[in-house]
Amino acid sequence: MIRLLRLNKFPILKQLQIEEALYRAPNSGNWIIINNGTPEPIVIVGISGRADKLVNLDEVESRGIQTMKRFSGGGTVVADENTLFSSILLEFETLKQLFPTLSAISSSSSSSTLPSINDGNIYPKDIMNWSANSFYKHVFHEQIDFSLQENDYAFGKLKFGGNAQSFSKHKFLHHTSFLYDFKDDHMMACLKQPDKIPEYRRNRDHLSFLCKLKDRYQSKDHIINNLLKTINNLPTSPSIKEVTLEEAEQFLSNPHPKSNQLFDYNLKSWKDITNEYNPIKNI
Amino acid sequence: MLKTLTRVGTQAFNKNLFSFSRNYCTRYTTDHEWVNNIGPKKYKLGITDFAQKQMGDIVYIELPKIGDSFEKGGEMGTIESVKAVSEYYIPIDGKITSANDKITEEPEILNEDPYGEGWLVEFESDQSGDFSELMSKDQYDKYIKDQN
């Protein structure tokens, strides 16, 4: 069974807290989470992100925008109400049942032979290739130039979606932020050019490197409907159960390491998130 | 004195022989870690060349703290590459005695020299039996071959 959680304008900070709880809980099962935007703009860096190297902190602070560090890796994004979030958390055994063979999948980015995922371990590049060629390719089926460029979802050489993966012994999390629209000004002003960039980016600045889904789709609902169709058409027709936010929130009470953090502009350092999901403990 | 020297010399020889042979006793896990027995109840751990290739460029490593104890199979930390954040595990019960801080500053060392400068941690453990049950080099090479 795969649990489907649909959210609308749900704060991505809280979504990531839930995702971390689901990821770290031993028997949380399989989940797909779709969130149609986050209510306030927020800068999100990956687990190893050095805020000072990736973010124009003074600028971000002056605009009243929070900066957070998520528990997964990957790059930096300015997310807002026009960012579409899609997260897939699957047990490896479930993925093997859904896709017992990779024979139909061609890798556009890897020259190595892919192992059959029915025999042996699954590796990050396998998930990247699977997500692009067996999942999101169908979501964006109208776009003939959809491709996986290194680790980004792109139309041609223009990135429209960034993703991050986390791997544990028995499951993986693959979550993506799709840029339906974004404020050009935020992107240019808030984010620095990272030291390490994918080769296909060729030193282009953010606006020359990114594209907006709104230029290809009239509404976010269209994309969300494509996502839902793809989920419902997964091979072997697994049972998909739409669940409530409360069912996901239950996993927050499992003791687990909490790696999502917020940047404190005064102290110039990361601090633990304190909110209703992680209240201050009374001493 | 000659007898003493002989006894001491023999002891020293045996100790060196022990160290020599044990330094070359490396075992491997199905999670693609290597574990080297570097002395009585002392072990050093890293990830294999196969693992670092699967990960791609490594950009960040989270190490456990000295003094942390882990049960067999416990997660010690994470390694982030451009493709993913992956966990690594302790294969036998142990307590961390040293962590390779250099690789947190220069994570690329893990790609460049996974068996040498790219070691992750040293730990102490009483579980030599569990260590012996890990894969030998030949078994690990076969394991990788079977994966592909």
CSV table of C-alpha atoms in Angstrom, one decimal:
chain,number,residue,atom,x,y,z
A,1,MET,CA,0.0,0.0,0.0
A,2,ILE,CA,1.1,3.5,-0.7
A,3,ARG,CA,-0.3,6.4,1.4
A,4,LEU,CA,-1.0,9.5,-0.6
A,5,LEU,CA,-1.0,12.8,1.3
A,6,ARG,CA,-2.3,15.9,-0.6
A,7,LEU,CA,-1.6,19.3,0.9
A,8,ASN,CA,-2.4,22.8,-0.2
A,9,LYS,CA,-0.2,25.8,0.7
A,10,PHE,CA,1.2,23.8,3.6
A,11,PRO,CA,4.4,25.2,5.1
A,12,ILE,CA,7.3,23.4,3.6
A,13,LEU,CA,9.2,23.7,6.9
A,14,LYS,CA,6.5,21.5,8.6
A,15,GLN,CA,6.3,19.2,5.6
A,16,LEU,CA,10.0,18.5,5.9
A,17,GLN,CA,9.6,17.8,9.6
A,18,ILE,CA,6.9,15.3,8.8
A,19,GLU,CA,9.0,13.8,6.0
A,20,GLU,CA,12.0,13.4,8.3
A,21,ALA,CA,9.8,11.6,10.9
A,22,LEU,CA,8.4,9.3,8.2
A,23,TYR,CA,11.9,8.6,6.8
A,24,ARG,CA,13.4,7.8,10.1
A,25,ALA,CA,10.5,5.8,11.5
A,26,PRO,CA,11.2,2.1,11.0
A,27,ASN,CA,7.8,1.0,9.9
A,28,SER,CA,6.2,4.1,8.4
A,29,GLY,CA,5.4,2.4,5.1
A,30,ASN,CA,5.3,4.0,1.7
A,31,TRP,CA,4.2,7.6,1.1
A,32,ILE,CA,3.8,10.0,-1.7
A,33,ILE,CA,3.2,13.6,-0.6
A,34,ILE,CA,2.1,16.4,-2.9
A,35,ASN,CA,2.0,20.0,-1.7
A,36,ASN,CA,0.7,22.8,-3.8
A,37,GLY,CA,2.9,25.6,-2.7
A,38,THR,CA,4.2,26.9,0.6
A,39,PRO,CA,2.4,30.1,1.9
A,40,GLU,CA,5.5,32.3,2.5
A,41,PRO,CA,8.7,32.4,0.5
A,42,ILE,CA,11.5,30.5,2.1
A,43,VAL,CA,15.1,29.6,1.1
A,44,ILE,CA,15.9,25.9,1.6
A,45,VAL,CA,19.4,24.6,1.5
A,46,GLY,CA,20.6,20.9,1.7
A,47,ILE,CA,22.0,19.2,4.7
A,48,SER,CA,25.6,20.2,4.0
A,49,GLY,CA,24.6,23.7,2.9
A,50,ARG,CA,26.8,26.5,4.1
A,51,ALA,CA,24.3,29.4,4.4
A,52,ASP,CA,27.0,32.0,3.9
A,53,LYS,CA,28.2,30.4,0.7
A,54,LEU,CA,24.9,29.7,-0.9
A,55,VAL,CA,22.6,32.5,0.3
A,56,ASN,CA,22.8,36.3,0.3
A,57,LEU,CA,21.9,36.3,3.9
A,58,ASP,CA,21.6,40.1,4.4
A,59,GLU,CA,19.4,40.3,1.4
A,60,VAL,CA,17.2,37.4,2.5
A,61,GLU,CA,16.9,38.8,6.0
A,62,SER,CA,15.9,42.3,4.7
A,63,ARG,CA,13.2,40.7,2.7
A,64,GLY,CA,11.8,38.9,5.7
A,65,ILE,CA,12.4,35.5,4.2
A,66,GLN,CA,13.4,32.6,6.4
A,67,THR,CA,16.3,30.3,5.5
A,68,MET,CA,16.1,26.6,6.5
A,69,LYS,CA,18.4,23.6,6.1
A,70,ARG,CA,16.6,20.4,5.2
A,71,PHE,CA,17.6,16.9,6.4
A,72,SER,CA,18.3,15.7,2.9
A,73,GLY,CA,21.1,16.7,0.5
A,74,GLY,CA,21.0,18.5,-2.8
A,75,GLY,CA,21.0,22.1,-3.7
A,76,THR,CA,19.3,25.4,-2.8
A,77,VAL,CA,15.9,26.7,-3.8
A,78,VAL,CA,13.8,29.7,-3.1
A,79,ALA,CA,10.3,28.2,-2.6
A,80,ASP,CA,7.0,30.0,-2.4
A,81,GLU,CA,3.3,29.5,-3.2
A,82,ASN,CA,4.2,28.7,-6.8
A,83,THR,CA,6.5,25.8,-6.0
A,84,LEU,CA,5.0,22.4,-6.4
A,85,PHE,CA,6.4,19.8,-4.0
A,86,SER,CA,6.4,16.1,-4.7
A,87,SER,CA,7.9,13.6,-2.3
A,88,ILE,CA,8.2,9.8,-2.8
A,89,LEU,CA,9.2,7.7,0.2
A,90,LEU,CA,9.3,4.0,-0.7
A,91,GLU,CA,10.7,0.9,0.8
A,92,PHE,CA,13.1,-0.8,-1.5
A,93,GLU,CA,11.1,-4.0,-1.5
A,94,THR,CA,8.0,-2.0,-2.6
A,95,LEU,CA,10.0,-0.5,-5.5
A,96,LYS,CA,11.2,-3.9,-6.5
A,97,GLN,CA,7.6,-5.2,-6.6
A,98,LEU,CA,6.4,-2.2,-8.6
A,99,PHE,CA,9.3,-2.4,-11.1
A,100,PRO,CA,10.7,-6.0,-11.1
A,101,THR,CA,12.8,-5.2,-14.1
A,102,LEU,CA,14.5,-2.2,-15.5
A,103,SER,CA,14.5,-3.5,-19.1
A,104,ALA,CA,12.1,-0.8,-20.3
A,105,ILE,CA,14.1,2.0,-18.8
A,106,SER,CA,16.8,3.7,-20.8
A,107,SER,CA,19.2,5.9,-18.9
A,108,SER,CA,19.9,9.2,-20.6
A,109,SER,CA,22.6,10.2,-18.3
A,110,SER,CA,24.4,7.1,-17.4
A,111,SER,CA,26.6,5.0,-19.7
A,112,SER,CA,26.8,2.1,-17.2
A,113,THR,CA,24.6,-0.9,-17.4
A,114,LEU,CA,21.9,-0.7,-14.8
A,115,PRO,CA,21.5,-3.7,-12.6
A,116,SER,CA,18.2,-5.5,-12.3
A,117,ILE,CA,16.6,-4.0,-9.2
A,118,ASN,CA,15.2,-7.4,-8.4
A,119,ASP,CA,18.5,-8.8,-7.6
A,120,GLY,CA,20.6,-6.9,-5.1
A,121,ASN,CA,20.9,-3.4,-3.9
A,122,ILE,CA,19.5,-0.2,-5.3
A,123,TYR,CA,21.7,2.8,-5.6
A,124,PRO,CA,21.1,6.5,-5.8
A,125,LYS,CA,21.7,6.6,-9.6
A,126,ASP,CA,19.1,3.8,-10.0
A,127,ILE,CA,16.5,5.9,-8.2
A,128,MET,CA,17.4,9.0,-10.2
A,129,ASN,CA,17.0,7.1,-13.4
A,130,TRP,CA,13.8,5.4,-12.3
A,131,SER,CA,12.2,8.6,-11.1
A,132,ALA,CA,12.9,10.3,-14.4
A,133,ASN,CA,12.3,7.5,-16.8
A,134,SER,CA,9.5,5.6,-15.1
A,135,PHE,CA,7.7,8.2,-13.1
A,136,TYR,CA,8.1,11.9,-14.0
A,137,LYS,CA,8.5,11.2,-17.7
A,138,HIS,CA,4.8,10.2,-17.5
A,139,VAL,CA,3.8,13.2,-15.4
A,140,PHE,CA,5.3,15.5,-18.0
A,141,HIS,CA,4.4,13.3,-21.0
A,142,GLU,CA,3.2,16.3,-23.0
A,143,GLN,CA,6.8,17.7,-23.1
A,144,ILE,CA,8.9,15.9,-25.6
A,145,ASP,CA,12.1,17.6,-24.4
A,146,PHE,CA,11.7,16.4,-20.8
A,147,SER,CA,15.0,15.0,-19.6
A,148,LEU,CA,17.1,14.2,-16.7
A,149,GLN,CA,20.2,16.4,-16.9
A,150,GLU,CA,22.7,15.0,-14.5
A,151,ASN,CA,20.5,15.1,-11.4
A,152,ASP,CA,18.0,17.8,-12.5
A,153,TYR,CA,14.6,17.5,-14.3
A,154,ALA,CA,14.8,19.7,-17.3
A,155,PHE,CA,13.2,20.7,-20.6
A,156,GLY,CA,16.1,20.5,-22.9
A,157,LYS,CA,18.9,22.2,-20.9
A,158,LEU,CA,16.6,24.3,-18.8
A,159,LYS,CA,16.0,23.1,-15.3
A,160,PHE,CA,12.5,23.2,-13.9
A,161,GLY,CA,12.8,20.8,-10.9
A,162,GLY,CA,15.5,20.1,-8.4
A,163,ASN,CA,15.5,17.1,-6.2
A,164,ALA,CA,17.2,15.4,-3.3
A,165,GLN,CA,17.5,11.8,-2.1
A,166,SER,CA,18.1,10.1,1.2
A,167,PHE,CA,19.0,6.5,1.5
A,168,SER,CA,18.6,4.3,4.5
A,169,LYS,CA,18.9,0.6,4.9
A,170,HIS,CA,15.4,-0.3,3.8
A,171,LYS,CA,13.9,2.8,2.1
A,172,PHE,CA,14.6,5.9,0.2
A,173,LEU,CA,13.2,9.4,0.0
A,174,HIS,CA,13.2,11.2,-3.3
A,175,HIS,CA,11.7,14.7,-3.0
A,176,THR,CA,11.4,17.4,-5.7
A,177,SER,CA,10.5,21.0,-5.9
A,178,PHE,CA,9.0,21.9,-9.2
A,179,LEU,CA,9.1,25.6,-10.2
A,180,TYR,CA,5.7,26.4,-11.6
A,181,ASP,CA,6.6,30.0,-11.2
A,182,PHE,CA,9.0,32.0,-9.2
A,183,LYS,CA,9.9,35.6,-8.6
A,184,ASP,CA,12.9,36.4,-10.8
A,185,ASP,CA,14.0,39.0,-8.3
A,186,HIS,CA,14.0,36.6,-5.4
A,187,MET,CA,16.0,34.0,-7.2
A,188,MET,CA,18.7,36.4,-8.4
A,189,ALA,CA,18.9,38.4,-5.2
A,190,CYS,CA,18.7,35.6,-2.7
A,191,LEU,CA,20.9,32.9,-4.1
A,192,LYS,CA,24.6,33.0,-4.8
A,193,GLN,CA,26.1,31.0,-7.6
A,194,PRO,CA,27.2,27.7,-5.9
A,195,ASP,CA,30.8,26.5,-6.1
A,196,LYS,CA,29.8,23.2,-7.5
A,197,ILE,CA,27.4,23.3,-10.4
A,198,PRO,CA,26.3,20.7,-12.9
A,199,GLU,CA,28.3,20.7,-16.1
A,200,TYR,CA,25.2,21.3,-18.2
A,201,ARG,CA,24.6,24.5,-16.4
A,202,ARG,CA,27.7,26.0,-18.1
A,203,ASN,CA,28.0,28.9,-15.6
A,204,ARG,CA,24.7,30.3,-16.6
A,205,ASP,CA,23.1,32.5,-13.9
A,206,HIS,CA,19.8,31.4,-12.3
A,207,LEU,CA,17.5,33.1,-14.7
A,208,SER,CA,19.3,31.7,-17.7
A,209,PHE,CA,19.4,28.2,-16.3
A,210,LEU,CA,15.9,27.8,-14.9
A,211,CYS,CA,12.5,27.8,-16.6
A,212,LYS,CA,9.0,28.0,-15.4
A,213,LEU,CA,6.3,25.3,-15.7
A,214,LYS,CA,3.7,28.0,-16.2
A,215,ASP,CA,5.1,28.6,-19.6
A,216,ARG,CA,4.1,25.1,-20.6
A,217,TYR,CA,1.1,24.4,-18.4
A,218,GLN,CA,-1.9,26.6,-17.8
A,219,SER,CA,-2.3,25.6,-14.2
A,220,LYS,CA,-0.7,23.8,-11.4
A,221,ASP,CA,-3.8,21.6,-11.2
A,222,HIS,CA,-3.0,20.2,-14.6
A,223,ILE,CA,0.4,19.0,-13.3
A,224,ILE,CA,-1.1,17.7,-10.1
A,225,ASN,CA,-3.7,15.8,-12.1
A,226,ASN,CA,-0.9,14.3,-14.2
A,227,LEU,CA,0.9,13.3,-11.0
A,228,LEU,CA,-2.2,11.6,-9.6
A,229,LYS,CA,-2.8,9.7,-12.9
A,230,THR,CA,0.8,8.5,-12.9
A,231,ILE,CA,0.5,7.3,-9.3
A,232,ASN,CA,-2.8,5.5,-10.0
A,233,ASN,CA,-1.2,3.9,-13.1
A,234,LEU,CA,1.8,2.5,-11.3
A,235,PRO,CA,2.7,-1.0,-12.5
A,236,THR,CA,1.1,-3.9,-10.6
A,237,SER,CA,-1.5,-1.5,-9.4
A,238,PRO,CA,-0.6,-1.1,-5.8
A,239,SER,CA,-3.3,0.0,-3.5
A,240,ILE,CA,-3.2,3.8,-3.1
A,241,LYS,CA,-4.8,5.2,0.0
A,242,GLU,CA,-5.4,8.9,0.4
A,243,VAL,CA,-4.7,9.8,4.0
A,244,THR,CA,-5.1,12.9,6.2
A,245,LEU,CA,-2.4,15.1,7.6
A,246,GLU,CA,-3.1,13.8,11.1
A,247,GLU,CA,-2.1,10.3,10.0
A,248,ALA,CA,1.2,11.6,8.9
A,249,GLU,CA,1.7,13.8,11.9
A,250,GLN,CA,1.4,10.7,14.2
A,251,PHE,CA,4.9,9.7,13.3
A,252,LEU,CA,6.3,13.0,14.7
A,253,SER,CA,6.0,11.6,18.2
A,254,ASN,CA,8.4,8.8,17.4
A,255,PRO,CA,11.8,9.7,18.9
A,256,HIS,CA,14.1,10.5,16.0
A,257,PRO,CA,17.1,12.6,15.1
A,258,LYS,CA,16.0,16.0,13.8
A,259,SER,CA,18.2,17.6,11.2
A,260,ASN,CA,16.0,20.2,9.7
A,261,GLN,CA,17.1,23.6,11.1
A,262,LEU,CA,16.4,27.3,10.7
A,263,PHE,CA,19.1,30.0,10.2
A,264,ASP,CA,19.3,32.5,13.0
A,265,TYR,CA,20.3,35.8,11.3
A,266,ASN,CA,21.3,37.3,14.6
A,267,LEU,CA,23.5,34.5,15.8
A,268,LYS,CA,24.5,33.7,12.2
A,269,SER,CA,24.2,30.0,12.9
A,270,TRP,CA,21.7,27.2,12.5
A,271,LYS,CA,19.3,26.5,15.3
A,272,ASP,CA,16.8,23.7,15.9
A,273,ILE,CA,13.3,24.3,14.8
A,274,THR,CA,10.9,25.0,17.7
A,275,ASN,CA,7.2,24.8,16.8
A,276,GLU,CA,4.2,22.7,17.5
A,277,TYR,CA,6.0,19.8,15.9
A,278,ASN,CA,9.0,20.2,18.0
A,279,PRO,CA,8.1,22.2,21.1
A,280,ILE,CA,10.5,23.5,23.7
A,281,LYS,CA,10.9,20.9,26.4
A,282,ASN,CA,10.2,22.2,29.9
A,283,ILE,CA,13.2,21.6,32.1
B,1,MET,CA,70.1,-12.2,30.3
B,2,LEU,CA,70.3,-14.1,27.1
B,3,LYS,CA,67.2,-16.0,28.1
B,4,THR,CA,65.5,-12.7,29.0
B,5,LEU,CA,66.5,-11.2,25.8
B,6,THR,CA,65.3,-14.2,23.9
B,7,ARG,CA,62.0,-14.2,25.7
B,8,VAL,CA,61.5,-10.5,25.2
B,9,GLY,CA,62.7,-10.7,21.7
B,10,THR,CA,60.3,-13.5,21.0
B,11,GLN,CA,57.4,-11.6,22.6
B,12,ALA,CA,58.3,-8.6,20.5
B,13,PHE,CA,58.5,-10.6,17.4
B,14,ASN,CA,55.1,-12.3,18.1
B,15,LYS,CA,53.5,-8.9,18.8
B,16,ASN,CA,54.8,-7.5,15.6
B,17,LEU,CA,53.7,-10.6,13.8
B,18,PHE,CA,50.3,-10.2,15.3
B,19,SER,CA,50.2,-6.5,14.3
B,20,PHE,CA,51.4,-7.3,10.8
B,21,SER,CA,49.0,-10.1,10.1
B,22,ARG,CA,46.0,-8.3,11.8
B,23,ASN,CA,46.7,-5.0,10.0
B,24,TYR,CA,46.0,-6.9,6.8
B,25,CYS,CA,42.8,-8.5,8.1
B,26,THR,CA,40.1,-6.6,6.3
B,27,ARG,CA,36.5,-7.6,6.1
B,28,TYR,CA,33.6,-6.1,4.2
B,29,THR,CA,29.9,-5.6,4.7
B,30,THR,CA,26.9,-5.8,2.4
B,31,ASP,CA,26.5,-2.1,2.9
B,32,HIS,CA,29.9,-1.6,1.3
B,33,GLU,CA,32.0,-0.7,4.3
B,34,TRP,CA,35.4,-2.1,4.9
B,35,VAL,CA,36.6,-2.9,8.4
B,36,ASN,CA,40.2,-3.4,9.3
B,37,ASN,CA,41.3,-5.0,12.6
B,38,ILE,CA,44.1,-2.8,13.5
B,39,GLY,CA,44.9,-4.2,16.9
B,40,PRO,CA,43.5,-6.1,19.8
B,41,LYS,CA,39.8,-5.1,19.9
B,42,LYS,CA,40.6,-2.1,17.7
B,43,TYR,CA,39.0,-1.5,14.3
B,44,LYS,CA,39.1,1.0,11.5
B,45,LEU,CA,36.2,1.6,9.1
B,46,GLY,CA,35.6,3.3,5.8
B,47,ILE,CA,33.5,2.8,2.6
B,48,THR,CA,34.7,0.8,-0.3
B,49,ASP,CA,35.7,2.0,-3.7
B,50,PHE,CA,32.5,0.5,-5.1
B,51,ALA,CA,30.5,2.6,-2.7
B,52,GLN,CA,32.2,5.9,-3.5
B,53,LYS,CA,31.8,5.3,-7.2
B,54,GLN,CA,28.1,4.6,-6.7
B,55,MET,CA,27.8,7.8,-4.8
B,56,GLY,CA,29.6,10.1,-7.1
B,57,ASP,CA,31.3,13.3,-5.8
B,58,ILE,CA,31.1,13.3,-2.1
B,59,VAL,CA,30.4,16.7,-0.6
B,60,TYR,CA,29.7,16.2,3.1
B,61,ILE,CA,30.3,13.7,5.8
B,62,GLU,CA,28.7,13.5,9.2
B,63,LEU,CA,30.9,11.6,11.7
B,64,PRO,CA,29.9,10.2,15.1
B,65,LYS,CA,31.4,11.6,18.2
B,66,ILE,CA,34.3,10.0,20.1
B,67,GLY,CA,32.8,8.0,22.9
B,68,ASP,CA,29.5,7.2,21.1
B,69,SER,CA,28.5,3.6,21.3
B,70,PHE,CA,26.6,1.7,18.7
B,71,GLU,CA,25.0,-1.6,18.5
B,72,LYS,CA,25.7,-3.9,15.5
B,73,GLY,CA,24.0,-2.4,12.5
B,74,GLY,CA,23.5,1.0,14.0
B,75,GLU,CA,23.7,4.1,11.9
B,76,MET,CA,26.8,6.0,12.7
B,77,GLY,CA,26.5,8.9,10.3
B,78,THR,CA,25.7,10.0,6.8
B,79,ILE,CA,27.6,10.7,3.6
B,80,GLU,CA,26.2,13.2,1.1
B,81,SER,CA,27.1,13.0,-2.5
B,82,VAL,CA,25.6,15.0,-5.4
B,83,LYS,CA,23.2,12.1,-5.8
B,84,ALA,CA,22.0,11.4,-2.3
B,85,VAL,CA,22.5,11.4,1.4
B,86,SER,CA,23.3,7.8,2.5
B,87,GLU,CA,23.8,6.3,5.9
B,88,TYR,CA,26.7,4.2,7.0
B,89,TYR,CA,26.6,1.6,9.7
B,90,ILE,CA,28.7,-0.1,12.3
B,91,PRO,CA,28.9,-3.8,11.5
B,92,ILE,CA,29.6,-5.0,15.0
B,93,ASP,CA,28.9,-3.5,18.5
B,94,GLY,CA,31.5,-0.8,19.2
B,95,LYS,CA,32.5,2.4,20.8
B,96,ILE,CA,34.1,5.2,18.7
B,97,THR,CA,37.7,6.0,19.6
B,98,SER,CA,38.6,8.2,16.7
B,99,ALA,CA,37.0,10.1,13.8
B,100,ASN,CA,38.7,11.3,10.7
B,101,ASP,CA,38.0,15.0,11.0
B,102,LYS,CA,40.1,15.7,7.9
B,103,ILE,CA,37.5,14.3,5.6
B,104,THR,CA,34.9,16.7,6.9
B,105,GLU,CA,37.0,19.5,5.6
B,106,GLU,CA,38.1,17.7,2.4
B,107,PRO,CA,35.3,15.2,1.6
B,108,GLU,CA,36.8,14.5,-1.8
B,109,ILE,CA,39.4,12.4,-0.1
B,110,LEU,CA,36.7,9.8,0.4
B,111,ASN,CA,36.4,9.5,-3.4
B,112,GLU,CA,40.2,9.7,-4.0
B,113,ASP,CA,41.5,7.3,-1.4
B,114,PRO,CA,38.6,5.4,0.2
B,115,TYR,CA,40.9,2.7,1.7
B,116,GLY,CA,43.6,5.0,3.0
B,117,GLU,CA,43.2,8.7,3.9
B,118,GLY,CA,39.5,8.4,3.5
B,119,TRP,CA,38.9,6.3,6.5
B,120,LEU,CA,35.9,7.3,8.6
B,121,VAL,CA,36.2,6.1,12.2
B,122,GLU,CA,38.1,3.9,14.5
B,123,PHE,CA,36.3,2.0,17.2
B,124,GLU,CA,36.9,-0.6,19.9
B,125,SER,CA,34.8,-3.8,20.1
B,126,ASP,CA,34.8,-7.1,22.0
B,127,GLN,CA,32.9,-8.8,19.1
B,128,SER,CA,35.7,-10.4,17.2
B,129,GLY,CA,33.4,-13.3,16.4
B,130,ASP,CA,31.0,-10.9,14.6
B,131,PHE,CA,34.0,-9.4,12.8
B,132,SER,CA,35.1,-12.8,11.5
B,133,GLU,CA,31.7,-13.4,10.0
B,134,LEU,CA,31.9,-10.4,7.7
B,135,MET,CA,32.8,-11.0,4.1
B,136,SER,CA,36.4,-11.6,3.0
B,137,LYS,CA,37.8,-9.7,0.0
B,138,ASP,CA,36.9,-12.6,-2.3
B,139,GLN,CA,33.4,-12.9,-0.9
B,140,TYR,CA,32.9,-9.1,-1.3
B,141,ASP,CA,34.3,-9.1,-4.8
B,142,LYS,CA,31.8,-11.9,-5.7
B,143,TYR,CA,29.0,-9.9,-3.9
B,144,ILE,CA,29.7,-6.9,-6.1
B,145,LYS,CA,29.9,-9.0,-9.2
B,146,ASP,CA,26.6,-10.6,-8.4
B,147,GLN,CA,25.0,-7.2,-7.9
B,148,ASN,CA,26.0,-6.3,-11.5
